[in-house]
N, CA, C, O and CB atoms as a CASP TS submission, in Angstrom:
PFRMAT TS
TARGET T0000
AUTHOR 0000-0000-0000
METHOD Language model
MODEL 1
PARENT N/A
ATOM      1  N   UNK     1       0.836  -1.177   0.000  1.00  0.00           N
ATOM      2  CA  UNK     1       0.000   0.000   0.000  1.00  0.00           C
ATOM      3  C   UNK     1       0.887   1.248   0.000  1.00  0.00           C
ATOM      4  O   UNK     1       1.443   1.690   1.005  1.00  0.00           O
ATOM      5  CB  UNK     1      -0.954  -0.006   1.216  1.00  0.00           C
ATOM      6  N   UNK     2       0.948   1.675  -1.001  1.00  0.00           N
ATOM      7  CA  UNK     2       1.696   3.427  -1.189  1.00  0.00           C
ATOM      8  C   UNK     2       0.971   4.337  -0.958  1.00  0.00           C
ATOM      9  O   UNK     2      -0.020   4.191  -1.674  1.00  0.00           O
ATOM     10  CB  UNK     2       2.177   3.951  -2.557  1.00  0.00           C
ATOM     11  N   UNK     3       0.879   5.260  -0.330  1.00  0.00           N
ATOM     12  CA  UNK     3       0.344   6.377  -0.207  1.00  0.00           C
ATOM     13  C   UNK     3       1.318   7.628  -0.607  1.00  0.00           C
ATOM     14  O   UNK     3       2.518   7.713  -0.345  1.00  0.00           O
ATOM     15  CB  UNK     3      -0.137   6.389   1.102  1.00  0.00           C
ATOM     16  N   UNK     4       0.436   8.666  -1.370  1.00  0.00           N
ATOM     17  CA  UNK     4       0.982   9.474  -1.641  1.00  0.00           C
ATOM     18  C   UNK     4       1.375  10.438  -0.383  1.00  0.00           C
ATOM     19  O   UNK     4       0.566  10.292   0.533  1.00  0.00           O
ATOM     20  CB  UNK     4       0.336   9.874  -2.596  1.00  0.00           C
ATOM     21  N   UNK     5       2.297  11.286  -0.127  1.00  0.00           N
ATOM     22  CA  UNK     5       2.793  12.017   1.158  1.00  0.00           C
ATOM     23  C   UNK     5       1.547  13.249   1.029  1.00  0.00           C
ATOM     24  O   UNK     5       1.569  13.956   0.021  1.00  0.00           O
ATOM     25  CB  UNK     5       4.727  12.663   1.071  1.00  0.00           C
ATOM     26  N   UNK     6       0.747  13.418   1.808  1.00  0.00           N
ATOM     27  CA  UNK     6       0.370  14.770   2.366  1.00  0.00           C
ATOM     28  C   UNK     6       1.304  16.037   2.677  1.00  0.00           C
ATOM     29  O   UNK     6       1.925  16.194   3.728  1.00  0.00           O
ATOM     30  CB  UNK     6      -0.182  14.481   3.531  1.00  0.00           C
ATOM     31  N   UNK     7       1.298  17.068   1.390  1.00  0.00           N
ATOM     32  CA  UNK     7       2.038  18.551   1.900  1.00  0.00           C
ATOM     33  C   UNK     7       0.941  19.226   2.928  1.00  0.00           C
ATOM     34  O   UNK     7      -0.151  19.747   2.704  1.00  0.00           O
ATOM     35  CB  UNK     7       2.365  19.797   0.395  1.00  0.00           C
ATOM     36  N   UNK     8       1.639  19.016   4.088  1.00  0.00           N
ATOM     37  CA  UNK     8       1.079  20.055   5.019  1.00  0.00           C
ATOM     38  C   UNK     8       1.172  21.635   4.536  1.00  0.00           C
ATOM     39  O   UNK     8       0.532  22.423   5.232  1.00  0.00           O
ATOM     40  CB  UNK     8       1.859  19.899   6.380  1.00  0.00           C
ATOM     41  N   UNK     9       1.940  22.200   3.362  1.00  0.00           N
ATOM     42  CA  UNK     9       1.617  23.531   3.559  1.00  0.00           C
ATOM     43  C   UNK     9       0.107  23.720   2.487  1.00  0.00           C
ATOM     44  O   UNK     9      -0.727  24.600   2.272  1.00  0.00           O
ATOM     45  CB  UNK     9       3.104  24.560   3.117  1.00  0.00           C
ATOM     46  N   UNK    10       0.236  23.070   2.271  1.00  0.00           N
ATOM     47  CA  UNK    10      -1.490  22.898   1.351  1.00  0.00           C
ATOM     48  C   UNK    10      -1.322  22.970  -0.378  1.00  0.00           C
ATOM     49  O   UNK    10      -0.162  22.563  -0.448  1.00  0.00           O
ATOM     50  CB  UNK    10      -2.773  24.592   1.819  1.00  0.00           C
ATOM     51  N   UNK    11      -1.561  23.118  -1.213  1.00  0.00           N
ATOM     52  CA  UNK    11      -1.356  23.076  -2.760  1.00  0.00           C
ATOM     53  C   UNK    11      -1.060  24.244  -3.205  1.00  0.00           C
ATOM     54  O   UNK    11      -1.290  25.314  -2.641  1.00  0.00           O
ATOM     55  CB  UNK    11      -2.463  22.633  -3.545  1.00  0.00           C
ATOM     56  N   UNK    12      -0.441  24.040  -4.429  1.00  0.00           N
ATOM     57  CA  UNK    12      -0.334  24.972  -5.237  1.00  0.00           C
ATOM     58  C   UNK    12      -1.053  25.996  -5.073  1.00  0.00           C
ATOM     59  O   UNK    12      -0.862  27.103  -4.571  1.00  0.00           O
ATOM     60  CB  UNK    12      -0.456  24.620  -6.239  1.00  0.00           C
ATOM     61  N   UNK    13      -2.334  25.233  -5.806  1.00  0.00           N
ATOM     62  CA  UNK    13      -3.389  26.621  -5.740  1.00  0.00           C
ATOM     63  C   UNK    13      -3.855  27.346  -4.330  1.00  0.00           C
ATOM     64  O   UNK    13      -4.776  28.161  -4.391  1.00  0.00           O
ATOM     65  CB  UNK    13      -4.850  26.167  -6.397  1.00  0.00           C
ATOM     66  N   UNK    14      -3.259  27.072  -3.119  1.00  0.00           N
ATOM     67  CA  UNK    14      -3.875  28.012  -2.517  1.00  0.00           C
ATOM     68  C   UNK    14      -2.519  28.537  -1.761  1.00  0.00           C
ATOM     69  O   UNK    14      -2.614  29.116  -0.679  1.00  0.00           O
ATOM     70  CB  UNK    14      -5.188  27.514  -1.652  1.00  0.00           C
ATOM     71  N   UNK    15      -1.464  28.345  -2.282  1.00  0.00           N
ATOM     72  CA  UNK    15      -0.257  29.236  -2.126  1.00  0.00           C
ATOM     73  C   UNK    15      -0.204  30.503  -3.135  1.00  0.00           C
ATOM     74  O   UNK    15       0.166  31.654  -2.906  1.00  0.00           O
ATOM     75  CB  UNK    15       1.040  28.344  -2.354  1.00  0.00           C
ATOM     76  N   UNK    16      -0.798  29.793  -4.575  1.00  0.00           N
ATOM     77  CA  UNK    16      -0.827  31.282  -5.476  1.00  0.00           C
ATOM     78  C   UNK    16      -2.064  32.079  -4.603  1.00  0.00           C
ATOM     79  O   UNK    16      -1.635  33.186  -4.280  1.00  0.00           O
ATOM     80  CB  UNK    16      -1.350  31.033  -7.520  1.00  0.00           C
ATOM     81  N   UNK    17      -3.488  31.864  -4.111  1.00  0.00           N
ATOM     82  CA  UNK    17      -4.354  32.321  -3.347  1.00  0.00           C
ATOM     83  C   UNK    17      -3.719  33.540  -2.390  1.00  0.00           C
ATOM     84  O   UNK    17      -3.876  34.758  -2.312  1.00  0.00           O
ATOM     85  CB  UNK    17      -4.902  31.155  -2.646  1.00  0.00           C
ATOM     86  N   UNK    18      -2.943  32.567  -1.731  1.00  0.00           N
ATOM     87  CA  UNK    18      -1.930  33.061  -0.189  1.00  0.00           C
ATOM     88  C   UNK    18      -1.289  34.765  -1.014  1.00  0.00           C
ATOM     89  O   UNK    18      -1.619  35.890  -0.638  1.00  0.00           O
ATOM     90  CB  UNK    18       0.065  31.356   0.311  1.00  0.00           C
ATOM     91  N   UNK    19      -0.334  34.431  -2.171  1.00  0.00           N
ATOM     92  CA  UNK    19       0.574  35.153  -2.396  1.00  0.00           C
ATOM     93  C   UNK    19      -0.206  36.284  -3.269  1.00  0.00           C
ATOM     94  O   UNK    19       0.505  37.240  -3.582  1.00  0.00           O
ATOM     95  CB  UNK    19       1.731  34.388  -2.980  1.00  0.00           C
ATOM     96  N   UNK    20      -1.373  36.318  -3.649  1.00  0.00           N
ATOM     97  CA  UNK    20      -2.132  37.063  -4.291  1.00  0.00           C
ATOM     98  C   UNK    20      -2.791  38.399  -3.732  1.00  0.00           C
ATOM     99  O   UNK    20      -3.175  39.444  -4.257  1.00  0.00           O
ATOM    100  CB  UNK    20      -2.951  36.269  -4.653  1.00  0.00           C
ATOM    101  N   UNK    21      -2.746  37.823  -2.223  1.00  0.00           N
ATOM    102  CA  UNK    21      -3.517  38.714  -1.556  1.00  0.00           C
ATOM    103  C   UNK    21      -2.715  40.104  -1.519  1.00  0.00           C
ATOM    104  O   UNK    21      -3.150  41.232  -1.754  1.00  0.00           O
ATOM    105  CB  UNK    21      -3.867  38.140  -0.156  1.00  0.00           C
ATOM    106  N   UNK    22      -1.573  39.750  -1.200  1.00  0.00           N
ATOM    107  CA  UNK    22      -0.920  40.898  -0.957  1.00  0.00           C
ATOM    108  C   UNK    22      -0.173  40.898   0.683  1.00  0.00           C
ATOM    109  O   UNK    22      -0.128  39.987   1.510  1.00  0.00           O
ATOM    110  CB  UNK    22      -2.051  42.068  -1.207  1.00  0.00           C
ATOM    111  N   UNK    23       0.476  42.590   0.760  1.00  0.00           N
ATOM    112  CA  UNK    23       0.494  42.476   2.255  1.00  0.00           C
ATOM    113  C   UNK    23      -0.583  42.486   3.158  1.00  0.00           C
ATOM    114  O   UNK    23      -1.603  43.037   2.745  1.00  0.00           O
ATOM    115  CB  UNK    23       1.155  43.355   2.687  1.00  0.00           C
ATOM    116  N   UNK    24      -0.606  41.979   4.359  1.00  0.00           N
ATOM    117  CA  UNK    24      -1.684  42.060   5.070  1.00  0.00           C
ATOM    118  C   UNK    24      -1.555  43.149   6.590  1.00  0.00           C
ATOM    119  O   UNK    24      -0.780  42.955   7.527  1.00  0.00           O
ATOM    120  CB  UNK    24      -1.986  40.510   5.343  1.00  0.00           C
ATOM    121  N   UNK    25      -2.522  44.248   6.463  1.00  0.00           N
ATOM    122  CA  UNK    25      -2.755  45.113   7.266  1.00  0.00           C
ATOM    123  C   UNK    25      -2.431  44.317   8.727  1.00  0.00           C
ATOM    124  O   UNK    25      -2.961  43.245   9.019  1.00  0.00           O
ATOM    125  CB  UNK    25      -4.171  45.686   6.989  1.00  0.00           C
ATOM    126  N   UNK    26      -1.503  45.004   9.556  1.00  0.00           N
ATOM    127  CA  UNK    26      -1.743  44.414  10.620  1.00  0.00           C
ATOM    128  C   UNK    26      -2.694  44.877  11.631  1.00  0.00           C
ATOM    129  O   UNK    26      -3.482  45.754  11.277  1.00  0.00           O
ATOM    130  CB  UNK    26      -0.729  44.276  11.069  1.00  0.00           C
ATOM    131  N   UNK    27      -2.759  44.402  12.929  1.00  0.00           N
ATOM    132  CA  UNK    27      -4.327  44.346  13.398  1.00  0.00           C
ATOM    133  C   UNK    27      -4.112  45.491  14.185  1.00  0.00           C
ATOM    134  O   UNK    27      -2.909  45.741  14.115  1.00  0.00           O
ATOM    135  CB  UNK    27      -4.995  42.917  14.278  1.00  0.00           C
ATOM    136  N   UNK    28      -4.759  46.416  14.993  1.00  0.00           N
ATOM    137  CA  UNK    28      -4.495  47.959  15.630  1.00  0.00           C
ATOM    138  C   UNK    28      -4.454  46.307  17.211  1.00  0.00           C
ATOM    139  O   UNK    28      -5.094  45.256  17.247  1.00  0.00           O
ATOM    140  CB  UNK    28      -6.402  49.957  15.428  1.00  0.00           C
ATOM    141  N   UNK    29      -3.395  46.895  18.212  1.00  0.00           N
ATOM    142  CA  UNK    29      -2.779  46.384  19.421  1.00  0.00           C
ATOM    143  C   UNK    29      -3.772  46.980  20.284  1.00  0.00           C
ATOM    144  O   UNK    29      -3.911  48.202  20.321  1.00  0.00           O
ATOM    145  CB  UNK    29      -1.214  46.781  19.722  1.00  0.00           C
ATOM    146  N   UNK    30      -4.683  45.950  21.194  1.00  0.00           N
ATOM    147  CA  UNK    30      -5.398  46.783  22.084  1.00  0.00           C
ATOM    148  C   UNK    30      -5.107  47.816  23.055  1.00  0.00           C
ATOM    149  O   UNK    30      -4.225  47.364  23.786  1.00  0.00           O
ATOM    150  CB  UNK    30      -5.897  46.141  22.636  1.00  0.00           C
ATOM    151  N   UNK    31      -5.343  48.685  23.321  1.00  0.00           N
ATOM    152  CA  UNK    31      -5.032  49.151  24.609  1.00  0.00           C
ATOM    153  C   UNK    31      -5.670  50.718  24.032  1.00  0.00           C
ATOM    154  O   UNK    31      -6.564  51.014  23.240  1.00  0.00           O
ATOM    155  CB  UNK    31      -3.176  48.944  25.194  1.00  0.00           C
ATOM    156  N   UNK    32      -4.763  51.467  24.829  1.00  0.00           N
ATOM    157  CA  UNK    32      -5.201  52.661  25.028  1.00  0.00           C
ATOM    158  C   UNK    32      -4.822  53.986  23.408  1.00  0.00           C
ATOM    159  O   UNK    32      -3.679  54.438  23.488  1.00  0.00           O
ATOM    160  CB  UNK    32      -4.374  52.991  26.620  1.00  0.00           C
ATOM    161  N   UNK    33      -5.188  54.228  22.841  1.00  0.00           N
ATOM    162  CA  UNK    33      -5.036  55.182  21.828  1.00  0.00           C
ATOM    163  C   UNK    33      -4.134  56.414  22.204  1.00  0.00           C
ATOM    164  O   UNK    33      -3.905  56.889  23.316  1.00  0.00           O
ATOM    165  CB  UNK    33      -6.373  55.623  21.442  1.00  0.00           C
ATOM    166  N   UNK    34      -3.658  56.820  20.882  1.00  0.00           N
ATOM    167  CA  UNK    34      -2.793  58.281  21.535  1.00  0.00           C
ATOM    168  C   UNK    34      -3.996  59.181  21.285  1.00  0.00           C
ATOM    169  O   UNK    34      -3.232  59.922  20.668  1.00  0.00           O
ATOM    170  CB  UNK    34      -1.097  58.956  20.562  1.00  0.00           C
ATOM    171  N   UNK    35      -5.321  59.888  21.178  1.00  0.00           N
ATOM    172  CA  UNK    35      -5.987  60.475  22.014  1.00  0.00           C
ATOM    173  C   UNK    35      -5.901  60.627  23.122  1.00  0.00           C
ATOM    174  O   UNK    35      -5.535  61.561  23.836  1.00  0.00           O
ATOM    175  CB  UNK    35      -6.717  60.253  21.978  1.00  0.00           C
ATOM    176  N   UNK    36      -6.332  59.449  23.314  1.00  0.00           N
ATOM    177  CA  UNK    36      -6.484  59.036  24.711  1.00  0.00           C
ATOM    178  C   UNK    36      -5.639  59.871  25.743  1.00  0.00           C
ATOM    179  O   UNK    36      -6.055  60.749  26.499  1.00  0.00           O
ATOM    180  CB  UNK    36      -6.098  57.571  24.817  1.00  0.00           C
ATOM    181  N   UNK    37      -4.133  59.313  25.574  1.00  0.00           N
ATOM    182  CA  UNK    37      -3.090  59.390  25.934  1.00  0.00           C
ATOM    183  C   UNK    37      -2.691  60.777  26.155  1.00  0.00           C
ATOM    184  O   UNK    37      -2.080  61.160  27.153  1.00  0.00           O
ATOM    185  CB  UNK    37      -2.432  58.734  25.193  1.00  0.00           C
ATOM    186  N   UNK    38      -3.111  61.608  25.057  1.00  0.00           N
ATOM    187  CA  UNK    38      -2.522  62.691  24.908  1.00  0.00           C
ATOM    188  C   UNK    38      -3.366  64.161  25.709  1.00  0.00           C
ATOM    189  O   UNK    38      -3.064  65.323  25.981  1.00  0.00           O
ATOM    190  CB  UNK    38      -2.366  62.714  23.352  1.00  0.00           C
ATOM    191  N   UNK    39      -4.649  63.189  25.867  1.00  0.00           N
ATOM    192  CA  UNK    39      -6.263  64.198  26.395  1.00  0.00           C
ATOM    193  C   UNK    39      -5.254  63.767  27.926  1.00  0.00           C
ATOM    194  O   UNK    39      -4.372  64.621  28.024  1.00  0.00           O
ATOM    195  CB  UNK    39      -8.759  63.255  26.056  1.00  0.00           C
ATOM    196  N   UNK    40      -5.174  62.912  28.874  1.00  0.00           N
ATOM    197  CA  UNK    40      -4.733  62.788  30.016  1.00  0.00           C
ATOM    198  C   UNK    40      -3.192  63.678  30.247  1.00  0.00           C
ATOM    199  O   UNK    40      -2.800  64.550  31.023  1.00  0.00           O
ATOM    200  CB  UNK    40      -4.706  61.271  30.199  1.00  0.00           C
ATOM    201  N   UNK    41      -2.787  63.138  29.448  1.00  0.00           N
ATOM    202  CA  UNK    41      -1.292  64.395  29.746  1.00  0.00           C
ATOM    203  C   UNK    41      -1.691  65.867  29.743  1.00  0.00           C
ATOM    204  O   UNK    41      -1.245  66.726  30.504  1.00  0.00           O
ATOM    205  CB  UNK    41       0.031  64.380  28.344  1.00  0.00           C
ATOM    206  N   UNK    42      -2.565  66.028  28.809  1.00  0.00           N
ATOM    207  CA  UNK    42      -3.190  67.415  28.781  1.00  0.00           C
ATOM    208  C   UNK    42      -3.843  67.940  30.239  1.00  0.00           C
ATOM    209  O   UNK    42      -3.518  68.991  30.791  1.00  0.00           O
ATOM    210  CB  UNK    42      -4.380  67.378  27.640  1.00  0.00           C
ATOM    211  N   UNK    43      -4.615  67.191  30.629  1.00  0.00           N
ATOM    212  CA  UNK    43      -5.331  67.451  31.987  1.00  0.00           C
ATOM    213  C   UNK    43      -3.956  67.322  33.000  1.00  0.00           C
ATOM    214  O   UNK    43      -3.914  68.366  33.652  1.00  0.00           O
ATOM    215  CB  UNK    43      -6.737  66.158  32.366  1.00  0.00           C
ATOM    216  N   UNK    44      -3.050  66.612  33.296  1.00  0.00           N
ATOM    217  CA  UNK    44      -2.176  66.572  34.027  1.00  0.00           C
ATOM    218  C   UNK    44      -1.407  67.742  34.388  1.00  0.00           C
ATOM    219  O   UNK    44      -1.209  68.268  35.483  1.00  0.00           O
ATOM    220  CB  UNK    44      -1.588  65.773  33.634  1.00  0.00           C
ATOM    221  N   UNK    45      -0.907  68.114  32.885  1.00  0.00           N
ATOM    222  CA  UNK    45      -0.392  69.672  32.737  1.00  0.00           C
ATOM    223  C   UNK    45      -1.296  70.577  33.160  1.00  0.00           C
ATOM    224  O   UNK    45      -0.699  71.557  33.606  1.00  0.00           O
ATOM    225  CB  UNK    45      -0.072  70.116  31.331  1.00  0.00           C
ATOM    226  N   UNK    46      -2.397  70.684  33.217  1.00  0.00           N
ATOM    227  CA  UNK    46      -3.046  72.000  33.369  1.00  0.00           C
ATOM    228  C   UNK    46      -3.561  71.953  34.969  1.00  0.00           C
ATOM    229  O   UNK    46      -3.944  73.064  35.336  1.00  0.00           O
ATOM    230  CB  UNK    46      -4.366  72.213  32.177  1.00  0.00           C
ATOM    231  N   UNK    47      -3.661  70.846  36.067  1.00  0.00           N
ATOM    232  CA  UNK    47      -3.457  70.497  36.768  1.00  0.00           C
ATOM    233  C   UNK    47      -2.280  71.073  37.682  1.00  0.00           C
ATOM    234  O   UNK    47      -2.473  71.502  38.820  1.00  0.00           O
ATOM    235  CB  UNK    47      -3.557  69.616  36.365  1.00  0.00           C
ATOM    236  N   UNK    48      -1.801  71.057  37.438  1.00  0.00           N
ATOM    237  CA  UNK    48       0.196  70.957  37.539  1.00  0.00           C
ATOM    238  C   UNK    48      -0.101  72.640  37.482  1.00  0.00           C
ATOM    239  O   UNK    48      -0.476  73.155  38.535  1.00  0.00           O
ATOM    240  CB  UNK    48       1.587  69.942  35.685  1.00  0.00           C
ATOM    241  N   UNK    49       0.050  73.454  36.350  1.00  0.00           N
ATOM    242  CA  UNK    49      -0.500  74.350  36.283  1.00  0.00           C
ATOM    243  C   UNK    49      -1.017  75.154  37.653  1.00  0.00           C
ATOM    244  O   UNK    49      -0.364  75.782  38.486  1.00  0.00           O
ATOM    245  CB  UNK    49      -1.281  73.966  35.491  1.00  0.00           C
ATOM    246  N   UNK    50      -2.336  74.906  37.563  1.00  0.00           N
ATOM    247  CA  UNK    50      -2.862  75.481  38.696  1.00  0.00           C
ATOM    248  C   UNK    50      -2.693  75.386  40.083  1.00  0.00           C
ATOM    249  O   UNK    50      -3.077  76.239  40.884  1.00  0.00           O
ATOM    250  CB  UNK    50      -3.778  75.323  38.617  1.00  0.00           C
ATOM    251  N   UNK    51      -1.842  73.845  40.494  1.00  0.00           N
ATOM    252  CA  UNK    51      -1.434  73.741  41.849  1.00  0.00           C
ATOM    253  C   UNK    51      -0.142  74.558  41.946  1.00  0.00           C
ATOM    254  O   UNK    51       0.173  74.990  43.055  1.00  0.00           O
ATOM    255  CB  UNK    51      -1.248  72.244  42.294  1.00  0.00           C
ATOM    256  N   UNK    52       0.851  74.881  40.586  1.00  0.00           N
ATOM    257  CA  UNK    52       1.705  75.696  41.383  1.00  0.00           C
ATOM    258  C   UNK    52       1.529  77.088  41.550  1.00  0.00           C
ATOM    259  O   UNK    52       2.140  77.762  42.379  1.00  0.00           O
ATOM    260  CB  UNK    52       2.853  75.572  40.969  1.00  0.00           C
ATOM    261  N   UNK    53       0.389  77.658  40.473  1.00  0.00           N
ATOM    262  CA  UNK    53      -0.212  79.071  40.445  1.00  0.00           C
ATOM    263  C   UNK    53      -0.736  78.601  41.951  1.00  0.00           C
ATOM    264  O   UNK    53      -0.058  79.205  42.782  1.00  0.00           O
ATOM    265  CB  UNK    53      -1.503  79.592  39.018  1.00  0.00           C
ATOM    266  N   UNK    54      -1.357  78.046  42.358  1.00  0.00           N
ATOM    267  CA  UNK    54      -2.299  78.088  43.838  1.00  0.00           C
ATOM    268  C   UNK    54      -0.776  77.980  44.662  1.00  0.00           C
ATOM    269  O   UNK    54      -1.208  78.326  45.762  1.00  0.00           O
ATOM    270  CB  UNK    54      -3.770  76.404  44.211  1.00  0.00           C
ATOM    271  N   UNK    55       0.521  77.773  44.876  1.00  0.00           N
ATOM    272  CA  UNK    55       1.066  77.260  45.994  1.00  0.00           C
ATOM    273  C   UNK    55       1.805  79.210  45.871  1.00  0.00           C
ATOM    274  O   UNK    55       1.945  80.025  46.783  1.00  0.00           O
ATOM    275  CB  UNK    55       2.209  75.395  45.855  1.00  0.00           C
ATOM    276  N   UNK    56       2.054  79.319  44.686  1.00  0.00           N
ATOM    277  CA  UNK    56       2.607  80.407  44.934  1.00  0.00           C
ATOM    278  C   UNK    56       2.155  82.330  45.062  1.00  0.00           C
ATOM    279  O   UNK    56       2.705  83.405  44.823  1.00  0.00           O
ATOM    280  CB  UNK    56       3.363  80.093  44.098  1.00  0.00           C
ATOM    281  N   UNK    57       0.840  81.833  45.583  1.00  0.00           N
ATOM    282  CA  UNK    57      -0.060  82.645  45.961  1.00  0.00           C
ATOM    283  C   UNK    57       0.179  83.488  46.971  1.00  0.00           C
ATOM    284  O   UNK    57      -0.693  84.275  47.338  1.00  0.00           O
ATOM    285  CB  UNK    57      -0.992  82.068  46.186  1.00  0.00           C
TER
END
């Protein structure tokens, strides 16, 4: 009994498929956005701000 070998990377045709697509967008990394990021530093500074206008009163 011969069996032919199974290619695990799959056939022809769906390697030309694979290579057709193109590059693929990578996925956005969860977490926090630079909005985000940038609205909180903002409040921090202006914060900061007013406690040293208030200390040096």
């Amino acid at each position: 009994m011969s069996q032919t070998p199974n290619d695990p990377a799959g056939t022809t045709h769906q390697f030309q498929n694979f290579a057709g697509q193109g590059p693929q967008q990578p996925e956005k990394a969860p977490g926090m956005n630079k909005g985000l990021v940038l609205g909180i530093a903002a409040v921090v500074v202006v914060v900061a701000i007013i406690a040293i206008a208030f200390v040096l009163m």
